[in-house]
Coordinates of C-alpha atoms and ligand atoms in Angstrom, one line a residue:
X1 CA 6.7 49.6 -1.1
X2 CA 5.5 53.5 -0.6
X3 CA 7.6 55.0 -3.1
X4 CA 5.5 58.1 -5.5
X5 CA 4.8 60.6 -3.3
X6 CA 2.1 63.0 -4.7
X7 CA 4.4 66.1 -4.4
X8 CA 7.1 66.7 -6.6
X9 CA 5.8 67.7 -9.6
X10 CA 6.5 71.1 -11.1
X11 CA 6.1 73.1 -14.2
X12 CA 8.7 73.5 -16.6
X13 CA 8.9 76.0 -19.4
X14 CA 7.9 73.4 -22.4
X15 CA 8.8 75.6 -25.4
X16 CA 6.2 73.2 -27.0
X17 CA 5.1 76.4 -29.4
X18 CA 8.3 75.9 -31.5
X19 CA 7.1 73.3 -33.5
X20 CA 3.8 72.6 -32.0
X21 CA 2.3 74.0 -35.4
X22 CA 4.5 72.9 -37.5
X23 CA 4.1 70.4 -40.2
X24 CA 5.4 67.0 -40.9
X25 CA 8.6 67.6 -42.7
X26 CA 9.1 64.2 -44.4
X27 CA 13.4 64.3 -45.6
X28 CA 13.8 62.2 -48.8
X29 CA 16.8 63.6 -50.6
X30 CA 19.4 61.6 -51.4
X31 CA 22.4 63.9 -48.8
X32 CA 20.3 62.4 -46.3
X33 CA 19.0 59.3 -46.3
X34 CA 21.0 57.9 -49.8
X35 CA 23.0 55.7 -47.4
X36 CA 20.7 54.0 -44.4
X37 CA 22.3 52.4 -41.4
X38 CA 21.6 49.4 -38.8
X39 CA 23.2 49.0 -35.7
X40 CA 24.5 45.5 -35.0
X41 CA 23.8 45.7 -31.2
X42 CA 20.4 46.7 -30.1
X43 CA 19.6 49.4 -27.1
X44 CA 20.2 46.9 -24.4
X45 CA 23.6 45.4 -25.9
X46 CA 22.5 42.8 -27.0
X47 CA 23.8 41.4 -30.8
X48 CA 21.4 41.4 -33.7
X49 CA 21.8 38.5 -35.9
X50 CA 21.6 39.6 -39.3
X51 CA 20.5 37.4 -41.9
X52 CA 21.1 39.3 -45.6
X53 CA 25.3 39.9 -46.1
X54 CA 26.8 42.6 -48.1
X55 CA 25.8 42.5 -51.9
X56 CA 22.3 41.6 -50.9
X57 CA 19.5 43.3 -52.5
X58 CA 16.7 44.0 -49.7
X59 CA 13.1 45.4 -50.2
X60 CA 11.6 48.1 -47.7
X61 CA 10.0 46.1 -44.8
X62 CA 12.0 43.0 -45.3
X63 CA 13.2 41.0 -42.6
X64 CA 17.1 41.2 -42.4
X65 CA 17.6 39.7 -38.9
X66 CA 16.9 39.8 -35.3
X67 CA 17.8 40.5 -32.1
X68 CA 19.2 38.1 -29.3
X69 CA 17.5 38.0 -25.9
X70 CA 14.2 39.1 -26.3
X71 CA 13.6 38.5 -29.5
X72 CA 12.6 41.2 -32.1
X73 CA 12.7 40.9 -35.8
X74 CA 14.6 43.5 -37.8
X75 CA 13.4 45.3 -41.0
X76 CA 14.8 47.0 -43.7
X77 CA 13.8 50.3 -43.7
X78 CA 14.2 51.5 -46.9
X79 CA 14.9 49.0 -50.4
X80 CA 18.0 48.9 -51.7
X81 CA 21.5 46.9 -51.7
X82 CA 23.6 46.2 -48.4
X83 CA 27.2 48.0 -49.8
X84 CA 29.4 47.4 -46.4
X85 CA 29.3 47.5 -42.9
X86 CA 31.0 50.3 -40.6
X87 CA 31.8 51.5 -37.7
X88 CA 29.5 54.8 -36.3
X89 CA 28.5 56.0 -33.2
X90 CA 25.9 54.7 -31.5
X91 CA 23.7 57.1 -29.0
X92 CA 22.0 53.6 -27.4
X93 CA 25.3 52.5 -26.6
X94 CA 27.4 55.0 -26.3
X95 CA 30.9 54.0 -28.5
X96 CA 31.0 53.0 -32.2
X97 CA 29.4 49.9 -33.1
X98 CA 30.1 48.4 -36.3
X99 CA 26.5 48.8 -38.6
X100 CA 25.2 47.6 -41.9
X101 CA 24.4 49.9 -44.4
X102 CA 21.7 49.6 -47.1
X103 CA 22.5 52.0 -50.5
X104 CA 18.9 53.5 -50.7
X105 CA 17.6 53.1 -54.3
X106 CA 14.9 55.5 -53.7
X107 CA 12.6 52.9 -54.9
X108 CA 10.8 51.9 -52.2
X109 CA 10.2 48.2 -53.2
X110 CA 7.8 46.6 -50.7
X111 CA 8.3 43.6 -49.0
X112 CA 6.0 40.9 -48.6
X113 CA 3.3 42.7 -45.7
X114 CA 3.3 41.3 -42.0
X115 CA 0.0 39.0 -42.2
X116 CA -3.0 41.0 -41.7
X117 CA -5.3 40.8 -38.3
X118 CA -8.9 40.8 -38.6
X119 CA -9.6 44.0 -36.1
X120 CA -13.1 42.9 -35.3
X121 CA -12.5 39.3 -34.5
X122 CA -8.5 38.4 -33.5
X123 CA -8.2 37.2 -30.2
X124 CA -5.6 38.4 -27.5
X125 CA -3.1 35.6 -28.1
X126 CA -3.6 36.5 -32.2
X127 CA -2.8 40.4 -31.3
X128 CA 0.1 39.7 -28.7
X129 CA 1.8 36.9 -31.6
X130 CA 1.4 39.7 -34.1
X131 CA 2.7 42.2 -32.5
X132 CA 6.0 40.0 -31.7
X133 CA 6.1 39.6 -34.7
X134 CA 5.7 42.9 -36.3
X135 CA 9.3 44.0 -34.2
X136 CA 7.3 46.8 -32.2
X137 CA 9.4 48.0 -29.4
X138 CA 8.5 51.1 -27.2
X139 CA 8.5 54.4 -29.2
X140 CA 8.3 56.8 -26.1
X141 CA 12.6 55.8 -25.7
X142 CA 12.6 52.9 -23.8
X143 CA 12.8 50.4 -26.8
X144 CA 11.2 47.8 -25.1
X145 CA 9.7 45.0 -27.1
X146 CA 5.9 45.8 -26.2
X147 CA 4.9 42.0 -26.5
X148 CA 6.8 41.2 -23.5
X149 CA 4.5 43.5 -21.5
X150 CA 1.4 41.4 -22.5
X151 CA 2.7 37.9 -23.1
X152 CA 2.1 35.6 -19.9
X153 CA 0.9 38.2 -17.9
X154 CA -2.4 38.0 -16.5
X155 CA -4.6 40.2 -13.8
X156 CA -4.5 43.6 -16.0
X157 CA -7.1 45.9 -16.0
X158 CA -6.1 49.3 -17.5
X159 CA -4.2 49.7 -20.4
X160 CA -3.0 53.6 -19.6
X161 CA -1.9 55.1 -23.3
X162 CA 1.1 57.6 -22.3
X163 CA 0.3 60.9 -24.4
X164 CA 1.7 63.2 -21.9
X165 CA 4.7 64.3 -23.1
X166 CA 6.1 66.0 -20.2
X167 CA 9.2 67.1 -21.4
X168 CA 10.3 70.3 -22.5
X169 CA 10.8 71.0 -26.6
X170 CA 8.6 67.2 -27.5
X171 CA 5.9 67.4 -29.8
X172 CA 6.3 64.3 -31.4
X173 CA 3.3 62.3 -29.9
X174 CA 1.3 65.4 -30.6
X175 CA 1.8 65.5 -34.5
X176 CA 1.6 61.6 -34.5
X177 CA -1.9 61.5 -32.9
X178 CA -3.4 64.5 -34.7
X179 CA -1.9 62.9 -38.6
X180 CA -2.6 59.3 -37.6
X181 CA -5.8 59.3 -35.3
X182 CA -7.4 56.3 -36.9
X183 CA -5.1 54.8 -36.5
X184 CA -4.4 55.3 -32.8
X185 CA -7.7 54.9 -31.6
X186 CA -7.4 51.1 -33.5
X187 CA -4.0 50.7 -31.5
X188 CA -5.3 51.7 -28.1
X189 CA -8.2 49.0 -28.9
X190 CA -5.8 46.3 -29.7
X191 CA -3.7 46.7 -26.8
X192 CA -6.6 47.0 -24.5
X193 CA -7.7 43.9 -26.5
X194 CA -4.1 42.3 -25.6
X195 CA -4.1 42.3 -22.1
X196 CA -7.2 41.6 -21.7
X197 CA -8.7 44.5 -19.9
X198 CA -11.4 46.1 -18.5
X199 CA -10.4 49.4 -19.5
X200 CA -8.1 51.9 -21.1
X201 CA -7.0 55.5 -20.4
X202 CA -5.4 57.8 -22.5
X203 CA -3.2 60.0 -20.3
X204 CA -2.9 63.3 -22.1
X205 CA -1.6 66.9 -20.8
X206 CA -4.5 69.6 -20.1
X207 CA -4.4 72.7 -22.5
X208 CA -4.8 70.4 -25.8
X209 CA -8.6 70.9 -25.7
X210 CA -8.6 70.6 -29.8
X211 CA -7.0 67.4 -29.7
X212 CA -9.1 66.3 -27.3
X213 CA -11.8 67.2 -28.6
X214 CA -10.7 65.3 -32.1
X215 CA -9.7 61.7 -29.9
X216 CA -13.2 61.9 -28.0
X217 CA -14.7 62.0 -31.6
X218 CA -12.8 59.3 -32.6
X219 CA -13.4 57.3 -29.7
X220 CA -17.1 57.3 -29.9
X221 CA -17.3 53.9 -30.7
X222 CA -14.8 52.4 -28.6
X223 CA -15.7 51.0 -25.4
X224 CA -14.3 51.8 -21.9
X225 CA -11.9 53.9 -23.4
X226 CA -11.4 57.5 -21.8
X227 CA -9.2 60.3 -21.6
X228 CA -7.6 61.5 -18.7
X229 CA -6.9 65.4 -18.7
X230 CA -3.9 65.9 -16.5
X231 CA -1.7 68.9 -14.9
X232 CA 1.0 70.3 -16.9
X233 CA 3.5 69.4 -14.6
X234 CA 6.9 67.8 -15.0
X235 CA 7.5 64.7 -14.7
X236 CA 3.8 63.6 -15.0
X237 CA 4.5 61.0 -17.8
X238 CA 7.0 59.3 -16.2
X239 CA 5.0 55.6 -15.5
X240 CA 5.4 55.6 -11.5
X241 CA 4.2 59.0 -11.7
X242 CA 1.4 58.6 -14.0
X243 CA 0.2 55.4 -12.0
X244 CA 0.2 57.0 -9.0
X245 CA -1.4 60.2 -10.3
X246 CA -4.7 58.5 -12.4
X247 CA -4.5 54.6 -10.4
X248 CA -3.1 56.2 -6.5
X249 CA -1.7 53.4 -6.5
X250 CA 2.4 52.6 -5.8
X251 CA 4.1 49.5 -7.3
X252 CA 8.1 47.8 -7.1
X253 CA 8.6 47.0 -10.3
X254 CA 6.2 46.6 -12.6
X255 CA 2.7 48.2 -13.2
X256 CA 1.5 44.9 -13.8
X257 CA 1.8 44.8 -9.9
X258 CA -1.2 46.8 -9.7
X259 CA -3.1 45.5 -12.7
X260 CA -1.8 48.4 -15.4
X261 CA -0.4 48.1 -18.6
X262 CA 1.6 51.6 -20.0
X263 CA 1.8 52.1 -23.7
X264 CA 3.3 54.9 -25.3
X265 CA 1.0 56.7 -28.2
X266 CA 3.2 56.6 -31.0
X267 CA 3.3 52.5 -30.1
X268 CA -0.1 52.2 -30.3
X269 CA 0.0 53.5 -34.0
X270 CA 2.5 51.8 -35.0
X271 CA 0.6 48.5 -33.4
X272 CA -2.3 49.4 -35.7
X273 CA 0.1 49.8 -38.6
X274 CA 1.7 46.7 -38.2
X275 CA -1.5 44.8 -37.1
X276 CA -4.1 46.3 -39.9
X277 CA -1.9 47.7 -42.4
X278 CA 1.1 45.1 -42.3
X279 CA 3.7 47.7 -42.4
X280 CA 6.3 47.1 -39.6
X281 CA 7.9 50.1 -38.5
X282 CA 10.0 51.6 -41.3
X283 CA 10.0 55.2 -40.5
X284 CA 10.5 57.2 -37.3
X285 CA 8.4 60.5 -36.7
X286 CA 10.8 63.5 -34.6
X287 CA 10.7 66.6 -33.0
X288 CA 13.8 68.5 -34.1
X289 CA 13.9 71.9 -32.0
X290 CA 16.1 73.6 -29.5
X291 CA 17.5 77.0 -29.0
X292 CA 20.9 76.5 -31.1
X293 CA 19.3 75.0 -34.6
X294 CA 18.0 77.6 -37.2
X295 CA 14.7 75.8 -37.7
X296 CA 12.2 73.6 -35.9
X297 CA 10.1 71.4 -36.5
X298 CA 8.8 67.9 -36.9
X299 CA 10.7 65.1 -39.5
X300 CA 9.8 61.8 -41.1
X301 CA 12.8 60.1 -41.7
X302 CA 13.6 55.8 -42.5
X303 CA 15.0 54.2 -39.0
X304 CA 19.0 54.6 -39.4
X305 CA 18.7 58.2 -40.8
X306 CA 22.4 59.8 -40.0
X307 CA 21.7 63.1 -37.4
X308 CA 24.0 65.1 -39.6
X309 CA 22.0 65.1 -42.3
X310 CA 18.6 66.1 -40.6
X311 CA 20.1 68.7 -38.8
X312 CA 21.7 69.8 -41.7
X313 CA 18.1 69.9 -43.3
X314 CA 17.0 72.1 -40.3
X315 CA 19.2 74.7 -41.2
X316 CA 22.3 73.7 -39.2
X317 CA 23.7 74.8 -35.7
X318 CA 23.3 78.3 -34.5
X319 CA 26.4 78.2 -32.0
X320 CA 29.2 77.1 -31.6
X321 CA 29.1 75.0 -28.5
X322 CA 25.7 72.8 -28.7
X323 CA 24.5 70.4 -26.6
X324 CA 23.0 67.5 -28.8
X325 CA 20.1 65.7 -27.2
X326 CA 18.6 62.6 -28.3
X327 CA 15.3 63.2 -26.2
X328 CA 14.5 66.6 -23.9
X329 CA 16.8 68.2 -21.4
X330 CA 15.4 67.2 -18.3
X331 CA 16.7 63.3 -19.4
X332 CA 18.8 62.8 -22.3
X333 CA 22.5 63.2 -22.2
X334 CA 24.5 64.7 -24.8
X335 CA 26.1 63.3 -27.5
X336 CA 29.8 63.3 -28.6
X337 CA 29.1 64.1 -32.3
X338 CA 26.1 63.6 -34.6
X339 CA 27.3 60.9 -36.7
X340 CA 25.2 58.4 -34.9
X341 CA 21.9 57.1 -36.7
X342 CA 18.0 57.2 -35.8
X343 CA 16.9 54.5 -33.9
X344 CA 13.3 53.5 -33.5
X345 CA 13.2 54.8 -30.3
X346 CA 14.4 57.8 -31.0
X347 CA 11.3 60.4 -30.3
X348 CA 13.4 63.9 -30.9
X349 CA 16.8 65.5 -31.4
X350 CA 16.7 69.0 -29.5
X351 CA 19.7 71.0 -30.1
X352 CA 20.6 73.7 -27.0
X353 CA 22.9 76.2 -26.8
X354 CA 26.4 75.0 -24.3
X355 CA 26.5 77.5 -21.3
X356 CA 29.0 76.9 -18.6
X357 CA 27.1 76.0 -15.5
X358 CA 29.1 77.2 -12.4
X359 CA 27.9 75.0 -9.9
X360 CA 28.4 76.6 -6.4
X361 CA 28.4 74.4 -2.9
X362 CA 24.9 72.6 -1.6
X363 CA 23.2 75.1 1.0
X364 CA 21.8 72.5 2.3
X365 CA 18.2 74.3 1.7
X366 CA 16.7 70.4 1.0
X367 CA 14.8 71.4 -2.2
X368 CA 15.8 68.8 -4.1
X369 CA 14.6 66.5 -1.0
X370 CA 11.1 68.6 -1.3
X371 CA 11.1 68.0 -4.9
X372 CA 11.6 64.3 -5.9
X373 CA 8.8 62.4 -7.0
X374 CA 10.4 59.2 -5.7
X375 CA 10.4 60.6 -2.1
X376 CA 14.4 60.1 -2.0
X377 CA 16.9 62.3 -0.5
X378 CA 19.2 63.6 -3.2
X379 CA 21.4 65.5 -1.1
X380 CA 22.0 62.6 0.8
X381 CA 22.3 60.4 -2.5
X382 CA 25.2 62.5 -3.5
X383 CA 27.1 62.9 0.0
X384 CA 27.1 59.0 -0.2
X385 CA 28.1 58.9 -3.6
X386 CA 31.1 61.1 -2.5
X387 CA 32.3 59.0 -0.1
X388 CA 31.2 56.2 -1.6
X389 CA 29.7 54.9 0.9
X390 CA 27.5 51.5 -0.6
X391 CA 25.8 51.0 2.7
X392 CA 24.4 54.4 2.8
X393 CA 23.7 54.1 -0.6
X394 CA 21.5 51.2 -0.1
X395 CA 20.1 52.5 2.7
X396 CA 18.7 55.9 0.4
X397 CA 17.2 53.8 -2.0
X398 CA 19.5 55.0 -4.7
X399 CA 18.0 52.3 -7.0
X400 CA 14.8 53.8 -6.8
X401 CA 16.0 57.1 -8.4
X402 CA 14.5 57.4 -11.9
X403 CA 16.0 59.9 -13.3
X404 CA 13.7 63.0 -14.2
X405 CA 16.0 65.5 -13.6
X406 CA 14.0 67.3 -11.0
X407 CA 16.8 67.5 -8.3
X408 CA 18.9 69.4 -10.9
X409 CA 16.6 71.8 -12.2
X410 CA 15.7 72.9 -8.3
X411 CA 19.1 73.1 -7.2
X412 CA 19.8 76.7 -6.5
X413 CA 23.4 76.2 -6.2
X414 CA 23.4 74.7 -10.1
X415 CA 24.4 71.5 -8.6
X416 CA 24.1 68.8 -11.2
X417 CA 22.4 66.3 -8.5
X418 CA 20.9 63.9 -10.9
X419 CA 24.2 63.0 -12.3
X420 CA 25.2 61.9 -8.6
X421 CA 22.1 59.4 -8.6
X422 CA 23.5 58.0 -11.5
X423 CA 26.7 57.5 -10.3
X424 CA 25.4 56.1 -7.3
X425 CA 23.5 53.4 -9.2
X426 CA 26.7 52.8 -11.4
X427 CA 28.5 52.2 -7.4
X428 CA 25.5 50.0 -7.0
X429 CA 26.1 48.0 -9.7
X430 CA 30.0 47.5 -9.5
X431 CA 29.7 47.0 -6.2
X432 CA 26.7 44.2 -6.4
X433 CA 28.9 42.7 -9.6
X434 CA 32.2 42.5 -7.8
X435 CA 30.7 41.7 -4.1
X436 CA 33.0 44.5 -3.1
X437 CA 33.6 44.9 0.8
X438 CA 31.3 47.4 2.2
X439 CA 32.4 50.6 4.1
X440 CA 31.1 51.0 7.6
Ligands
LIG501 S1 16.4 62.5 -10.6 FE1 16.0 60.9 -9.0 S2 16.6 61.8 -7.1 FE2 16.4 63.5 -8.6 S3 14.3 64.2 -8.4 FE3 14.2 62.7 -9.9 S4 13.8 60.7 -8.9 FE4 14.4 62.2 -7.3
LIG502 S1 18.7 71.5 -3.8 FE1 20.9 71.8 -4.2 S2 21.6 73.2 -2.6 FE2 19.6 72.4 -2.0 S3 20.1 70.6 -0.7 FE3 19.7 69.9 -2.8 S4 21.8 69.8 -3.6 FE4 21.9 71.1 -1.8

């Protein structure tokens, strides 16, 4: 199936200079992290089986359950004793969702480490078990468990390492490549290890010639590793995008179609932390910025860190209407409140200042059409969507919208179009689930 087309790509203000220089803020004090919190349902919905009760005592890195469908180990982020469970919010799912929370003790009482690889000699099946194992899920917001993009899946040759970044405000896989480079360069050659590739390709925005210039150092004795330099245009890290733009190549699903792999950087650290270092992940790196927070910058904080508290430690909200992101603006939604917790992954929190958008009626001018990366026709999308028409919608690809944004931010009427593609996958959906009768 055609479906990237090479056009619709465009640059977008990044406002990357706000905490592009900043340091690692790491938040210990007690306001903040004294009480830490675990969802019981994972991203996807699914239930996480715990297996430590209230009144347990846990150590930082112990396993204290595991999630149902694809499995992924839990660990405790931080040491200290369970006290209750509670109802919060939860950004990932989007209502409250009772959690588990672990009194912080401020100890930090190691657990037993994950068993250690041997980096030189583990073999692929060693490196995809560990990393099961370890709990890694995607860390660029997807939260997918990586193993299941390497176990059983054969005919890959490039492992592409996303370090793009494309959206406005993130610096998060900036600050975690420069602080942890070993580290990365040891992750990129494990997953390249993993699937068995030929190569691997680290995908990186142009105009970071420093940081470049430190990976290609750190790279020099890796083999077939490289970096690709790429436009500063949004949404270049989006996966179709990126395969099409370095691979030309189109896929359906999967970039395992076309023999690629895509890892997000931060993953491949924390694969080298888990795999080398036997630390699972614990702690979550963030890029806390926006226009309506007093300060920016970048936080360390333990996985199940409340919101409140690191905005709080920013300085606070600058107006009174705020749009709370978990992510950029081109993708994230706002949040109902910031009582929810930090999730692994969780990549930023950018905080912008609420303006009333007065949307004003489609001209018709077809920019949004122009625009989209997934050749679709969003003006189209949304008349179906209107008259919710399933047929049409089918017929427009609908499905194949993925969400970057770009119809929105083109729209010189101000029309929110991308929030019409998702409703007409949500029409989609109902419509598949309930076999509803079709309009003609
Ligand atoms: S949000 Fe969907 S329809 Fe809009 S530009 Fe992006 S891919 Fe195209
Ligand atoms: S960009 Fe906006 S005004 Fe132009 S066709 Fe698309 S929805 Fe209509």
């Amino acid at each position: 199936m055609g479906f990237i087309s090479s056009r619709g790509k465009i640059h977008v203000d990044g406002h990357k200079d706000l905490t592009l220089h900043s340091e690692i803020h790491e938040i210990k004090d007690e306001k903040t992290i004294g009480k830490i919190y675990i969802s019981k349902l994972a991203a996807n919905g699914k239930e996480i089986k715990f297996d430590v009760e209230v009144g347990d005592e846990v150590k930082m890195g112990q396993r204290i359950g595991e999630r149902q469908g694809f499995y992924v180990p839990i660990f405790a982020p931080v040491s200290g004793k369970i006290v209750d469970m509670e109802n919060r919010y939860s950004c990932a799912i989007g209502r409250p969702v009772s959690h588990l929370i672990i009194e912080n003790d401020f100890n930090y009482t190691p657990a037993e480490k994950l068993p250690i690889l041997d980096y030189d000699k583990a073999t692929k099946e060693e490196i995809i078990s560990h990393i099961k194992e370890a709990g890694i899920v995607g860390l660029g917001g997807a939260g997918f468990p990586t193993y299941v993009k390497y176990e059983n899946v054969t005919g890959i040759k490039t492992v592409i390492i996303n370090a793009i970044e494309c959206e406005p405000y993130l610096t998060t896989d900036y600050h975690a490549i420069k602080n942890y480079l070993e580290l990365f360069v040891k992750g990129v050659n494990l997953l390249k290890r993993a699937a068995g590739a030929d190569n691997a390709i680290i995908a990186i925005k142009k105009g970071k010639a420093e940081l470049v210039a430190k990976i290609k150092e750190a790279l020099k004795s890796s083999k077939n590793i490289e970096i690709k330099e790429l436009d500063d245009k949004y949404p270049m890290g989006w996966e179709r995008v990126l395969v099409y733009e370095i691979m030309h190549k189109d896929y359906n699903m999967l970039p395992s179609e076309v023999g690629v792999v895509i890892n997000n950087a931060s993953t491949a650290i924390a694969v080298a932390d888990a795999l080398l270092n036997g630390n699972p992940i614990t702690k979550r790196l963030l890029t806390v910025s926006g226009n309506a927070i007093k300060n920016q910058g970048i936080a360390l904080v333990p996985v199940g860190t409340p919101v409140s508290g690191i905005i709080e430690h920013f300085g606070g909200y600058t107006a009174d209407q705020v749009v709370l992101l978990v992510g950029g603006p081109m993708v994230a939604k706002g949040m109902m409140n910031d009582s929810f917790v930090i999730e692994k992954p969780a990549g930023a929190l950018t905080v912008l200042v609420h303006e009333e958008i007065k949307a004003s009626p489609c001209l018709r001018c077809g920019r949004c059409t122009l625009m989209c990366p997934a050749s679709l026709q969003p003006v189209e999308i949304k008349l179906a969507v209107e008259s919710k028409n399933i047929d049409r919608l089918e017929a427009l690809k609908a499905n194949s919208c993925i969400e970057c944004g770009t119809c929105s931010l083109v729209c010189p009427s101000k029309i929110e179009v991308t929030e019409f593609m998702r409703k007409a996958k949500l029409q989609l959906k109902i419509a598949k689930a309930r076999s509803m009768p079709k309009k003609n």
